[in-house]
Short mmCIF file of C-alpha atoms and ligand atoms in Angstrom, two decimals:
data_model
loop_
_atom_site.label_atom_id
_atom_site.label_comp_id
_atom_site.label_asym_id
_atom_site.label_seq_id
_atom_site.Cartn_x
_atom_site.Cartn_y
_atom_site.Cartn_z
CA UNK J 220 38.52 -72.61 -71.08
CA UNK J 221 38.28 -68.86 -70.55
CA UNK J 222 36.65 -67.38 -67.48
CA UNK J 223 33.47 -65.69 -68.49
CA UNK J 224 31.99 -63.10 -66.17
CA UNK J 225 28.74 -62.85 -68.11
CA UNK J 226 26.11 -65.26 -66.82
CA UNK J 227 24.10 -65.95 -69.93
CA UNK J 228 25.24 -66.44 -73.51
CA UNK J 229 28.68 -67.96 -73.13
CA UNK J 230 29.68 -68.88 -76.67
CA UNK J 231 33.41 -68.86 -75.86
CA UNK J 232 33.33 -71.91 -73.56
CA UNK J 233 33.73 -75.37 -75.09
CA UNK J 234 30.84 -77.62 -74.10
CA UNK J 235 31.49 -79.84 -71.10
CA UNK J 236 28.75 -82.36 -71.75
CA UNK J 237 27.67 -83.21 -75.28
CA UNK J 238 24.92 -85.61 -76.25
CA UNK J 239 24.45 -86.16 -79.95
CA UNK J 240 21.78 -88.29 -81.53
CA UNK J 241 21.18 -90.24 -78.35
CA UNK J 242 18.53 -92.95 -78.52
CA UNK J 243 17.41 -95.42 -75.92
CA UNK J 244 14.69 -98.04 -75.75
CA UNK J 245 13.17 -100.05 -72.94
CA UNK J 246 11.86 -102.94 -74.98
CA UNK J 247 9.32 -101.40 -77.33
CA UNK J 248 9.31 -98.09 -75.48
CA UNK J 249 11.47 -95.43 -77.15
CA UNK J 250 12.41 -93.44 -74.01
CA UNK J 251 15.03 -91.15 -75.52
CA UNK J 252 14.57 -90.04 -79.12
CA UNK J 253 17.41 -88.32 -80.98
CA UNK J 254 18.53 -86.23 -78.05
CA UNK J 255 21.03 -83.49 -78.91
CA UNK J 256 22.25 -81.44 -76.00
CA UNK J 257 25.29 -79.33 -75.18
CA UNK J 258 26.00 -78.08 -71.71
CA UNK J 259 28.79 -75.59 -71.16
CA UNK J 260 30.94 -75.18 -68.09
CA UNK J 261 29.13 -73.43 -65.27
CA UNK J 262 25.73 -73.81 -66.85
CA UNK J 263 22.70 -74.82 -64.79
CA UNK J 264 20.17 -76.74 -66.84
CA UNK J 265 16.76 -77.63 -65.44
CA UNK J 266 14.89 -80.55 -66.96
CA UNK J 267 11.13 -80.52 -66.60
CA UNK J 268 8.32 -82.44 -68.18
CA UNK J 269 5.48 -84.82 -67.46
CA UNK J 270 6.00 -88.09 -65.63
CA UNK J 271 7.46 -90.78 -67.86
CA UNK J 272 8.85 -88.32 -70.38
CA UNK J 273 12.39 -89.61 -69.87
CA UNK J 274 13.93 -86.98 -67.59
CA UNK J 275 15.50 -89.44 -65.17
CA UNK J 276 16.68 -91.63 -67.99
CA UNK J 277 18.36 -88.70 -69.73
CA UNK J 278 20.00 -87.64 -66.50
CA UNK J 279 21.27 -91.15 -65.84
CA UNK J 280 22.72 -91.62 -69.30
CA UNK J 281 25.14 -88.77 -68.63
CA UNK J 282 27.11 -90.94 -66.18
CA UNK J 283 26.10 -94.10 -68.01
CA UNK J 284 24.07 -95.55 -65.16
CA UNK J 285 21.82 -96.23 -68.14
CA UNK J 286 23.56 -97.38 -71.32
CA UNK J 287 22.32 -95.95 -74.60
CA UNK J 288 21.42 -97.73 -77.83
CA UNK J 289 22.86 -95.25 -80.30
CA UNK J 290 24.40 -91.82 -80.44
CA UNK J 291 27.34 -90.44 -78.51
CA UNK J 292 27.96 -88.78 -75.18
CA UNK J 293 31.17 -86.96 -74.39
CA UNK J 294 32.31 -85.47 -71.14
CA UNK J 295 34.93 -82.76 -71.35
CA UNK J 296 35.76 -83.92 -74.87
CA UNK J 297 36.12 -87.62 -74.01
CA UNK J 298 33.53 -90.18 -75.06
CA UNK J 299 32.00 -92.24 -72.24
CA UNK J 300 33.80 -95.60 -72.21
CA UNK J 301 32.00 -98.92 -72.04
CA UNK J 302 31.49 -100.70 -68.71
CA UNK J 303 34.71 -101.27 -66.75
CA UNK J 304 37.46 -99.47 -64.88
CA UNK J 305 37.69 -96.69 -67.41
CA UNK J 306 34.01 -95.91 -66.99
CA UNK J 307 34.32 -96.02 -63.21
CA UNK J 308 37.07 -93.41 -63.38
CA UNK J 309 34.91 -91.19 -65.54
CA UNK J 310 31.89 -91.59 -63.29
CA UNK J 311 33.91 -90.15 -60.43
CA UNK J 312 33.89 -86.87 -62.35
CA UNK J 313 30.11 -86.76 -62.53
CA UNK J 314 28.36 -86.24 -59.21
CA UNK J 315 24.90 -87.69 -58.82
CA UNK J 316 22.21 -86.87 -56.28
CA UNK J 317 19.19 -89.16 -56.11
CA UNK J 318 15.60 -88.59 -55.12
CA UNK J 319 15.92 -91.17 -52.35
CA UNK J 320 19.36 -89.92 -51.12
CA UNK J 321 20.91 -93.42 -51.22
CA UNK J 322 23.39 -92.71 -48.45
CA UNK J 323 25.33 -95.81 -47.46
CA UNK J 324 23.21 -97.03 -44.57
CA UNK J 325 26.02 -98.92 -42.83
CA UNK J 326 28.44 -96.00 -42.78
CA UNK J 327 28.47 -92.83 -40.69
CA UNK J 328 27.79 -89.50 -42.34
CA UNK J 329 31.50 -88.69 -42.28
CA UNK J 330 32.40 -92.08 -43.73
CA UNK J 331 29.85 -91.58 -46.52
CA UNK J 332 31.74 -88.50 -47.62
CA UNK J 333 35.19 -90.03 -47.05
CA UNK J 334 34.80 -93.40 -48.75
CA UNK J 335 34.76 -92.24 -52.37
CA UNK J 336 37.77 -90.01 -51.89
CA UNK J 337 39.80 -92.79 -50.28
CA UNK J 338 38.71 -95.77 -52.38
CA UNK J 339 38.24 -94.10 -55.75
CA UNK J 340 40.36 -90.96 -55.74
CA UNK J 341 43.04 -92.59 -53.53
CA UNK J 342 43.24 -89.54 -51.28
CA UNK J 343 45.02 -90.12 -47.96
CA UNK J 344 42.52 -90.62 -45.14
CA UNK J 345 43.41 -87.59 -42.97
CA UNK J 346 43.09 -85.30 -45.96
CA UNK J 347 39.84 -86.97 -47.03
CA UNK J 348 38.39 -86.50 -43.54
CA UNK J 349 39.39 -82.85 -43.55
CA UNK J 350 37.71 -82.31 -46.92
CA UNK J 351 34.64 -84.22 -45.73
CA UNK J 352 34.27 -82.11 -42.59
CA UNK J 353 34.61 -78.91 -44.58
CA UNK J 354 31.97 -80.04 -47.06
CA UNK J 355 29.59 -81.17 -44.31
CA UNK J 356 30.07 -77.78 -42.69
CA UNK J 357 29.38 -76.08 -45.99
CA UNK J 358 26.04 -77.87 -46.46
CA UNK J 359 25.15 -77.24 -42.82
CA UNK J 360 25.36 -80.71 -41.30
CA UNK J 361 28.81 -80.52 -39.73
CA UNK J 362 27.40 -81.46 -36.33
CA UNK J 363 25.96 -84.74 -37.64
CA UNK J 364 29.25 -86.19 -38.89
CA UNK J 365 29.32 -89.17 -36.54
CA UNK J 366 25.67 -90.19 -36.89
CA UNK J 367 24.27 -92.82 -39.21
CA UNK J 368 22.07 -91.72 -42.14
CA UNK J 369 18.91 -93.17 -40.58
CA UNK J 370 19.33 -90.80 -37.63
CA UNK J 371 19.06 -87.74 -39.88
CA UNK J 372 16.05 -85.94 -41.35
CA UNK J 373 15.44 -86.24 -45.08
CA UNK J 374 16.70 -82.73 -45.72
CA UNK J 375 19.89 -83.43 -43.78
CA UNK J 376 20.41 -86.72 -45.59
CA UNK J 377 20.06 -85.05 -48.96
CA UNK J 378 22.58 -82.40 -48.01
CA UNK J 379 24.99 -85.13 -46.94
CA UNK J 380 24.40 -86.79 -50.32
CA UNK J 381 25.34 -83.53 -52.03
CA UNK J 382 28.49 -83.32 -49.91
CA UNK J 383 29.33 -86.93 -50.78
CA UNK J 384 29.10 -86.13 -54.49
CA UNK J 385 31.06 -82.88 -54.13
CA UNK J 386 33.87 -84.70 -52.33
CA UNK J 387 34.84 -86.29 -55.64
CA UNK J 388 35.43 -82.82 -57.08
CA UNK J 389 33.10 -83.52 -59.99
CA UNK J 390 32.98 -81.51 -63.18
CA UNK J 391 29.20 -81.86 -63.43
CA UNK J 392 26.51 -82.55 -60.87
CA UNK J 393 23.34 -84.41 -61.78
CA UNK J 394 20.26 -84.04 -59.58
CA UNK J 395 17.27 -86.31 -60.16
CA UNK J 396 14.32 -84.79 -58.30
CA UNK J 397 16.44 -84.09 -55.22
CA UNK J 398 13.57 -82.60 -53.23
CA UNK J 399 10.65 -84.80 -54.29
CA UNK J 400 10.99 -87.20 -51.38
CA UNK J 401 11.23 -84.43 -48.78
CA UNK J 402 8.67 -83.00 -46.43
CA UNK J 403 7.77 -79.47 -47.62
CA UNK J 404 9.57 -77.73 -44.77
CA UNK J 405 12.86 -79.37 -45.77
CA UNK J 406 12.74 -78.55 -49.45
CA UNK J 407 14.21 -75.11 -49.07
CA UNK J 408 17.28 -76.10 -47.08
CA UNK J 409 18.28 -78.40 -49.93
CA UNK J 410 17.43 -75.91 -52.67
CA UNK J 411 19.46 -73.29 -50.83
CA UNK J 412 22.54 -75.52 -50.94
CA UNK J 413 21.94 -76.10 -54.66
CA UNK J 414 21.51 -72.38 -55.32
CA UNK J 415 24.80 -71.73 -53.57
CA UNK J 416 26.46 -74.41 -55.66
CA UNK J 417 25.10 -72.85 -58.84
CA UNK J 418 26.32 -69.45 -57.74
CA UNK J 419 29.78 -70.91 -57.14
CA UNK J 420 29.89 -71.92 -60.80
CA UNK J 421 29.13 -75.65 -60.66
CA UNK J 422 27.82 -77.16 -63.88
CA UNK J 423 24.48 -78.72 -63.00
CA UNK J 424 21.72 -80.76 -64.59
CA UNK J 425 18.65 -80.71 -62.38
CA UNK J 426 15.43 -82.65 -62.83
CA UNK J 427 12.92 -80.83 -60.67
CA UNK J 428 9.38 -79.59 -60.37
CA UNK J 429 10.51 -76.67 -58.23
CA UNK J 430 9.71 -73.76 -60.51
CA UNK J 431 11.07 -71.26 -58.02
CA UNK J 432 14.46 -72.91 -58.21
CA UNK J 433 14.31 -73.07 -62.00
CA UNK J 434 13.53 -69.37 -62.21
CA UNK J 435 16.16 -68.24 -59.75
CA UNK J 436 19.08 -70.57 -60.50
CA UNK J 437 18.77 -72.03 -63.98
CA UNK J 438 20.40 -70.65 -67.10
CA UNK J 439 18.24 -72.82 -69.29
CA UNK J 440 15.08 -74.86 -69.00
CA UNK J 441 14.61 -77.99 -71.10
CA UNK J 442 11.09 -79.23 -71.50
CA UNK J 443 10.82 -82.94 -72.26
CA UNK J 444 7.84 -84.92 -73.48
CA UNK J 445 7.68 -88.45 -74.87
CA UNK J 446 11.44 -88.88 -74.95
CA UNK J 447 12.18 -85.68 -76.82
CA UNK J 448 13.42 -82.26 -75.84
CA UNK J 449 10.40 -80.37 -77.07
CA UNK J 450 11.40 -76.89 -76.08
CA UNK J 451 14.30 -75.05 -74.47
CA UNK J 452 14.66 -71.49 -73.36
CA UNK J 453 15.73 -69.22 -70.54
CA UNK J 454 13.54 -69.75 -67.47
CA UNK J 455 11.85 -66.37 -67.81
CA UNK J 456 10.97 -66.85 -71.44
CA UNK J 457 9.87 -70.42 -70.90
CA UNK J 458 7.61 -69.81 -67.93
CA UNK J 459 6.04 -66.60 -69.24
CA UNK J 460 5.69 -67.59 -72.88
CA UNK J 461 5.97 -71.30 -73.59
CA UNK J 462 5.83 -71.96 -77.33
CA UNK J 463 4.74 -75.56 -77.67
CA UNK J 464 1.27 -76.83 -76.82
CA UNK J 465 2.73 -79.63 -74.71
CA UNK J 466 4.60 -77.12 -72.57
CA UNK J 467 1.58 -74.82 -72.25
CA UNK J 468 -0.56 -77.75 -71.22
CA UNK J 469 2.05 -78.99 -68.73
CA UNK J 470 2.59 -75.57 -67.17
CA UNK J 471 -1.11 -74.90 -66.82
CA UNK J 472 -1.43 -78.19 -64.95
CA UNK J 473 1.41 -77.68 -62.51
CA UNK J 474 0.72 -73.98 -61.93
CA UNK J 475 -2.93 -74.55 -61.12
CA UNK J 476 -2.19 -76.98 -58.31
CA UNK Z 99 28.55 -145.89 -21.80
CA UNK Z 100 31.77 -146.60 -20.03
CA UNK Z 101 33.35 -148.39 -23.00
CA UNK Z 102 34.60 -145.08 -24.28
CA UNK Z 103 37.19 -144.98 -21.54
CA UNK Z 104 38.48 -148.52 -22.11
CA UNK Z 105 41.57 -149.46 -24.12
CA UNK Z 106 42.46 -146.90 -26.80
CA UNK Z 107 38.82 -146.14 -27.49
CA UNK Z 108 38.94 -142.61 -26.20
CA UNK Z 109 41.93 -141.59 -28.31
CA UNK Z 110 40.23 -143.17 -31.34
CA UNK Z 111 37.08 -141.22 -30.59
CA UNK Z 112 39.04 -138.02 -30.00
CA UNK Z 113 40.90 -138.39 -33.29
CA UNK Z 114 37.62 -138.91 -35.12
CA UNK Z 115 36.15 -135.89 -33.40
CA UNK Z 116 39.13 -133.72 -34.34
CA UNK Z 117 39.07 -135.05 -37.88
CA UNK Z 118 35.39 -134.12 -38.21
CA UNK Z 119 36.20 -130.64 -36.94
CA UNK Z 120 39.09 -130.29 -39.34
CA UNK Z 121 37.07 -131.53 -42.29
CA UNK Z 122 34.13 -129.30 -41.38
CA UNK Z 123 36.20 -126.21 -40.71
CA UNK Z 124 38.15 -126.50 -43.96
CA UNK Z 125 34.98 -127.22 -45.93
CA UNK Z 126 33.23 -124.29 -44.29
CA UNK Z 127 36.09 -121.99 -45.20
CA UNK Z 128 36.09 -123.21 -48.79
CA UNK Z 129 32.29 -122.97 -48.96
CA UNK Z 130 32.27 -119.43 -47.61
CA UNK Z 131 34.95 -118.14 -49.98
CA UNK Z 132 33.73 -120.02 -53.02
CA UNK Z 133 30.07 -119.33 -52.23
CA UNK Z 134 30.71 -115.58 -51.95
CA UNK Z 135 32.66 -115.63 -55.19
CA UNK Z 136 29.88 -117.54 -56.92
CA UNK Z 137 27.31 -115.05 -55.61
CA UNK Z 138 29.45 -112.23 -57.00
CA UNK Z 139 29.51 -114.10 -60.32
CA UNK Z 140 25.75 -114.45 -60.30
CA UNK Z 141 25.17 -110.71 -59.92
CA UNK Z 142 28.08 -109.61 -62.11
CA UNK Z 143 27.52 -107.75 -65.38
CA UNK Z 144 29.59 -110.37 -67.26
CA UNK Z 145 27.27 -112.99 -68.85
CA UNK Z 146 29.92 -115.77 -68.84
CA UNK Z 147 30.45 -115.42 -65.10
CA UNK Z 148 26.72 -115.33 -64.44
CA UNK Z 149 26.28 -118.52 -66.46
CA UNK Z 150 29.13 -120.20 -64.60
CA UNK Z 151 27.61 -119.31 -61.22
CA UNK Z 152 24.19 -120.54 -62.25
CA UNK Z 153 25.60 -123.78 -63.65
CA UNK Z 154 27.58 -124.48 -60.48
CA UNK Z 155 24.61 -123.93 -58.22
CA UNK Z 156 22.31 -126.03 -60.37
CA UNK Z 157 24.78 -128.87 -60.58
CA UNK Z 158 26.00 -129.00 -56.99
CA UNK Z 159 22.76 -128.24 -55.24
CA UNK Z 160 20.84 -130.91 -57.08
CA UNK Z 161 23.38 -133.72 -56.89
CA UNK Z 162 23.29 -136.05 -53.87
CA UNK Z 163 26.33 -135.39 -51.73
CA UNK Z 164 27.36 -139.06 -51.79
CA UNK Z 165 27.52 -138.88 -55.56
CA UNK Z 166 29.73 -135.82 -55.35
CA UNK Z 167 32.12 -137.67 -53.05
CA UNK Z 168 32.22 -140.49 -55.58
CA UNK Z 169 32.85 -138.08 -58.42
CA UNK Z 170 35.72 -136.40 -56.58
CA UNK Z 171 37.31 -139.58 -55.16
CA UNK Z 172 37.14 -141.58 -58.35
CA UNK Z 173 36.86 -138.86 -61.00
CA UNK Z 174 39.84 -136.68 -60.16
CA UNK Z 175 42.71 -139.22 -59.82
CA UNK Z 176 42.39 -140.42 -63.45
CA UNK Z 177 42.71 -136.75 -64.43
CA UNK Z 178 46.05 -136.67 -62.64
CA UNK Z 179 44.72 -134.95 -59.51
CA UNK Z 180 45.98 -136.71 -56.40
CA UNK Z 181 45.21 -135.50 -52.91
CA UNK Z 182 44.66 -137.08 -49.53
CA UNK Z 183 41.19 -138.40 -48.73
CA UNK Z 184 40.72 -135.45 -46.42
CA UNK Z 185 41.38 -132.92 -49.18
CA UNK Z 186 39.04 -134.76 -51.54
CA UNK Z 187 36.43 -134.67 -48.81
CA UNK Z 188 36.92 -130.94 -48.34
CA UNK Z 189 36.55 -130.38 -52.09
CA UNK Z 190 33.32 -132.34 -52.31
CA UNK Z 191 31.76 -130.99 -49.14
CA UNK Z 192 33.05 -127.44 -49.69
CA UNK Z 193 31.90 -127.33 -53.31
CA UNK Z 194 28.50 -128.70 -52.36
CA UNK Z 195 27.98 -126.31 -49.45
CA UNK Z 196 29.26 -123.39 -51.56
CA UNK Z 197 26.21 -123.70 -53.79
CA UNK Z 198 23.94 -123.18 -50.78
CA UNK Z 199 26.10 -120.34 -49.44
CA UNK Z 200 25.94 -118.71 -52.87
CA UNK Z 201 22.16 -118.73 -52.93
CA UNK Z 202 21.89 -117.40 -49.38
CA UNK Z 203 24.29 -114.56 -50.13
CA UNK Z 204 22.61 -113.79 -53.42
CA UNK Z 205 19.24 -113.49 -51.74
CA UNK Z 206 20.91 -111.25 -49.15
CA UNK Z 207 22.31 -109.07 -51.92
CA UNK Z 208 18.79 -108.74 -53.33
CA UNK Z 209 17.53 -107.30 -50.03
CA UNK Z 210 19.94 -104.35 -50.32
CA UNK Z 211 18.13 -101.52 -52.12
CA UNK Z 212 19.33 -101.02 -55.69
CA UNK Z 213 19.99 -97.35 -54.94
CA UNK Z 214 22.93 -98.33 -52.70
CA UNK Z 215 24.78 -99.93 -55.59
CA UNK Z 216 23.83 -97.09 -57.93
CA UNK Z 217 25.20 -94.54 -55.49
CA UNK Z 218 28.42 -96.52 -55.21
CA UNK Z 219 28.79 -96.83 -58.96
CA UNK Z 220 28.07 -93.16 -59.50
CA UNK Z 221 30.91 -92.34 -57.11
CA UNK Z 222 33.17 -94.25 -59.50
CA UNK Z 223 33.48 -97.49 -57.57
CA UNK Z 224 34.24 -100.59 -59.60
CA UNK Z 225 31.95 -103.61 -59.50
CA UNK Z 226 34.22 -105.27 -56.93
CA UNK Z 227 34.34 -102.20 -54.71
CA UNK Z 228 30.59 -101.73 -54.92
CA UNK Z 229 30.08 -105.30 -53.83
CA UNK Z 230 32.67 -105.52 -51.06
CA UNK Z 231 32.39 -101.99 -49.62
CA UNK Z 232 28.69 -101.29 -49.95
CA UNK Z 233 26.46 -104.23 -50.83
CA UNK Z 234 27.93 -107.26 -49.02
CA UNK Z 235 28.38 -105.50 -45.66
CA UNK Z 236 24.70 -104.57 -45.76
CA UNK Z 237 23.66 -108.02 -46.92
CA UNK Z 238 25.64 -109.60 -44.07
CA UNK Z 239 23.00 -108.94 -41.43
CA UNK Z 240 20.15 -110.58 -43.31
CA UNK Z 241 22.37 -113.41 -44.45
CA UNK Z 242 23.58 -114.57 -41.03
CA UNK Z 243 20.50 -116.49 -39.91
CA UNK Z 244 20.10 -118.57 -43.10
CA UNK Z 245 23.88 -119.04 -43.28
CA UNK Z 246 23.92 -120.48 -39.79
CA UNK Z 247 21.52 -123.25 -40.89
CA UNK Z 248 23.81 -124.07 -43.80
CA UNK Z 249 26.86 -124.27 -41.56
CA UNK Z 250 25.07 -126.26 -38.87
CA UNK Z 251 24.13 -128.83 -41.50
CA UNK Z 252 27.72 -129.03 -42.75
CA UNK Z 253 29.31 -131.10 -39.92
CA UNK Z 254 26.43 -133.57 -40.18
CA UNK Z 255 26.93 -133.85 -43.94
CA UNK Z 256 30.63 -134.46 -43.29
CA UNK Z 257 29.70 -137.94 -41.98
CA UNK Z 258 29.53 -139.10 -45.58
CA UNK Z 259 33.29 -138.62 -45.82
CA UNK Z 260 33.60 -141.53 -43.39
CA UNK Z 261 32.58 -143.87 -46.19
CA UNK Z 262 35.46 -142.52 -48.26
CA UNK Z 263 38.35 -143.41 -45.97
CA UNK Z 264 38.39 -140.23 -43.92
CA UNK Z 265 38.83 -141.24 -40.29
CA UNK Z 266 36.18 -138.90 -38.97
CA UNK Z 267 33.63 -139.28 -36.21
CA UNK Z 268 31.13 -141.36 -38.10
CA UNK Z 269 33.72 -143.87 -39.29
CA UNK Z 270 34.82 -144.28 -35.65
CA UNK Z 271 31.29 -145.44 -34.96
CA UNK Z 272 31.81 -148.26 -37.44
CA UNK Z 273 35.05 -149.28 -35.79
CA UNK Z 274 33.35 -149.40 -32.41
CA UNK Z 275 30.50 -151.46 -33.85
CA UNK Z 276 33.00 -153.93 -35.23
CA UNK Z 277 34.57 -154.17 -31.80
CA UNK Z 278 31.15 -155.26 -30.56
CA UNK Z 279 30.13 -152.46 -28.21
CA UNK Z 280 26.45 -151.76 -27.60
CA UNK Z 281 25.09 -149.81 -30.53
CA UNK Z 282 23.09 -147.49 -28.29
CA UNK Z 283 26.16 -146.48 -26.28
CA UNK Z 284 28.17 -145.81 -29.44
CA UNK Z 285 25.47 -143.66 -30.95
CA UNK Z 286 25.03 -141.82 -27.68
CA UNK Z 287 28.63 -140.62 -27.72
CA UNK Z 288 28.74 -139.89 -31.45
CA UNK Z 289 25.50 -137.91 -31.19
CA UNK Z 290 26.93 -135.97 -28.25
CA UNK Z 291 29.98 -135.06 -30.29
CA UNK Z 292 27.89 -133.79 -33.21
CA UNK Z 293 25.71 -131.88 -30.77
CA UNK Z 294 28.77 -130.14 -29.33
CA UNK Z 295 29.92 -129.10 -32.80
CA UNK Z 296 26.47 -127.85 -33.87
CA UNK Z 297 26.05 -125.93 -30.64
CA UNK Z 298 29.45 -124.32 -31.12
CA UNK Z 299 28.54 -123.24 -34.67
CA UNK Z 300 25.17 -121.91 -33.50
CA UNK Z 301 26.82 -119.96 -30.71
CA UNK Z 302 29.36 -118.49 -33.10
CA UNK Z 303 26.59 -117.22 -35.34
CA UNK Z 304 24.63 -115.82 -32.41
CA UNK Z 305 27.68 -113.86 -31.32
CA UNK Z 306 28.19 -112.58 -34.87
CA UNK Z 307 24.56 -111.54 -35.11
CA UNK Z 308 24.66 -109.56 -31.90
CA UNK Z 309 27.95 -107.96 -32.96
CA UNK Z 310 26.46 -106.82 -36.26
CA UNK Z 311 23.30 -105.61 -34.59
CA UNK Z 312 25.33 -103.30 -32.36
CA UNK Z 313 27.58 -101.97 -35.09
CA UNK Z 314 25.09 -99.49 -36.43
N1 LIG T 114 14.25 -99.95 -66.00
C1 LIG T 114 13.20 -99.68 -66.79
N2 LIG T 114 12.64 -100.67 -67.51
C2 LIG T 114 11.57 -100.42 -68.31
N3 LIG T 114 11.01 -99.22 -68.46
C3 LIG T 114 11.52 -98.19 -67.77
C4 LIG T 114 12.65 -98.37 -66.90
N4 LIG T 114 12.94 -97.17 -66.33
C5 LIG T 114 12.06 -96.30 -66.82
N5 LIG T 114 11.20 -96.89 -67.70
C6 LIG T 114 10.14 -96.23 -68.46
O1 LIG T 114 10.74 -95.24 -69.25
C7 LIG T 114 9.93 -94.07 -69.29
C8 LIG T 114 10.76 -92.88 -68.86
O2 LIG T 114 11.11 -93.04 -67.51
P1 LIG T 114 11.82 -91.91 -66.68
O3 LIG T 114 12.03 -92.45 -65.30
O4 LIG T 114 13.01 -91.43 -67.39
O5 LIG T 114 10.74 -90.79 -66.65
P2 LIG T 114 10.72 -89.44 -65.85
O6 LIG T 114 10.54 -88.35 -66.84
O7 LIG T 114 11.89 -89.33 -64.96
O8 LIG T 114 9.40 -89.56 -65.01
P3 LIG T 114 9.09 -89.15 -63.49
O9 LIG T 114 8.74 -87.70 -63.50
O10 LIG T 114 7.90 -89.99 -63.15
O11 LIG T 114 10.29 -89.47 -62.67
C9 LIG T 114 8.74 -94.34 -68.40
O12 LIG T 114 7.66 -94.68 -69.22
C10 LIG T 114 9.17 -95.51 -67.56
O13 LIG T 114 8.07 -96.33 -67.25
MG1 LIG T 115 12.18 -89.50 -62.84
#
């Protein structure tokens, strides 16, 4: 994969994540309908859309937390395996950050960032701790390493969660509304870490309602409605001139709040 | 009351007491291991294992313990399985108690937020790692109180083994009765012995609970 100094339009790079013809149902509900999506290395894709449109589900199919009914998903050229060890190994290469942080409540902050490296990646403990401390420092919570998650603010917990995912040296990071559970004053500290990550070249899929982040950090905005990707464009084009009625309607609602 | 210290009565009583402890401890160990395994089965993604766990619990929890002792004592030898009465007792009592342990642990697992397991899986942990490193340790705290009731009941249930040739505490009571001692005095000492065991189990769990409460 060639280094590409140009930010947008990177036709040279082979796609890192490919979804083709992906369908998923919850009972009678068709949550994902014929989703085709290619994400190249280093790309930051923001997923927006009304509640219930399938954003979280799409995000979670990429590391197969949600199985799909039909279609195919490949990561770095390899199809996602079925449940089992093989899948576990592949999941380690996809970082995931949840709305509700989901830090391991019975482990210290440091241990949260160490455990995956040691148990999954089989990294020696001293090295894992060194990596963990560096990452915690990088997301600005180095001083909290020995505390338990419940002793941290929401913003700090989410930054630890990002560090925990990064410790696995993932190829892609998935964020499902990472700032929605945060008090307003903590949103920015998390977005700042994510912006930095994007600037460092991490491939990211981000479900968010933070339009500021989408404008400043995304390469591409996907607008979802009723289980379909209705529209995709660069952030500027999408926010200034949405094409579909659904997107216009959605944007007028969220921008008038 | 004093009869206990006549003839060889005390050593008989002591042997029964120790036998009850041995039977209970081995059964408790079996119940804990098997019960945890069954709970893992019941939450596993593999349908066959889930069905096995459910079947075990349904069968063992709803069968009278005496019947289970019968089934083990008289059902296994024709199948070529020969153990001492003690081991048969441990199998029956352990298998029975395991079904209760399983349900307690499973309900404990259900109190751990789903997001914990999802986070573990998304890090690439296997089902076993997710369970043993993330979910069970967090379930442990909520599980201790109901588990202690299960394990306090176990030594009392072990009395049934006395009817199946295990020389435990309750069977000693029968021997004493046959020797003609006052029934009240016999029951007084036997009850004391069970009380000591129950109190010891309760204390153990209280210590564990306070340990876990601190470690956080
Ligand atoms: N486990 C589930 N079982 C049944 N239906 C589900 C399940 N998870 C999600 N759904 C339904 O699937 C649809 C899509 O859900 P999803 O969480 O992907 O939406 P979303 O776009 O992320 O919405 P939000 O903005 O509210 O998070 C919704 O209608 C939801 O009710
Ligand atoms: Mg969602």
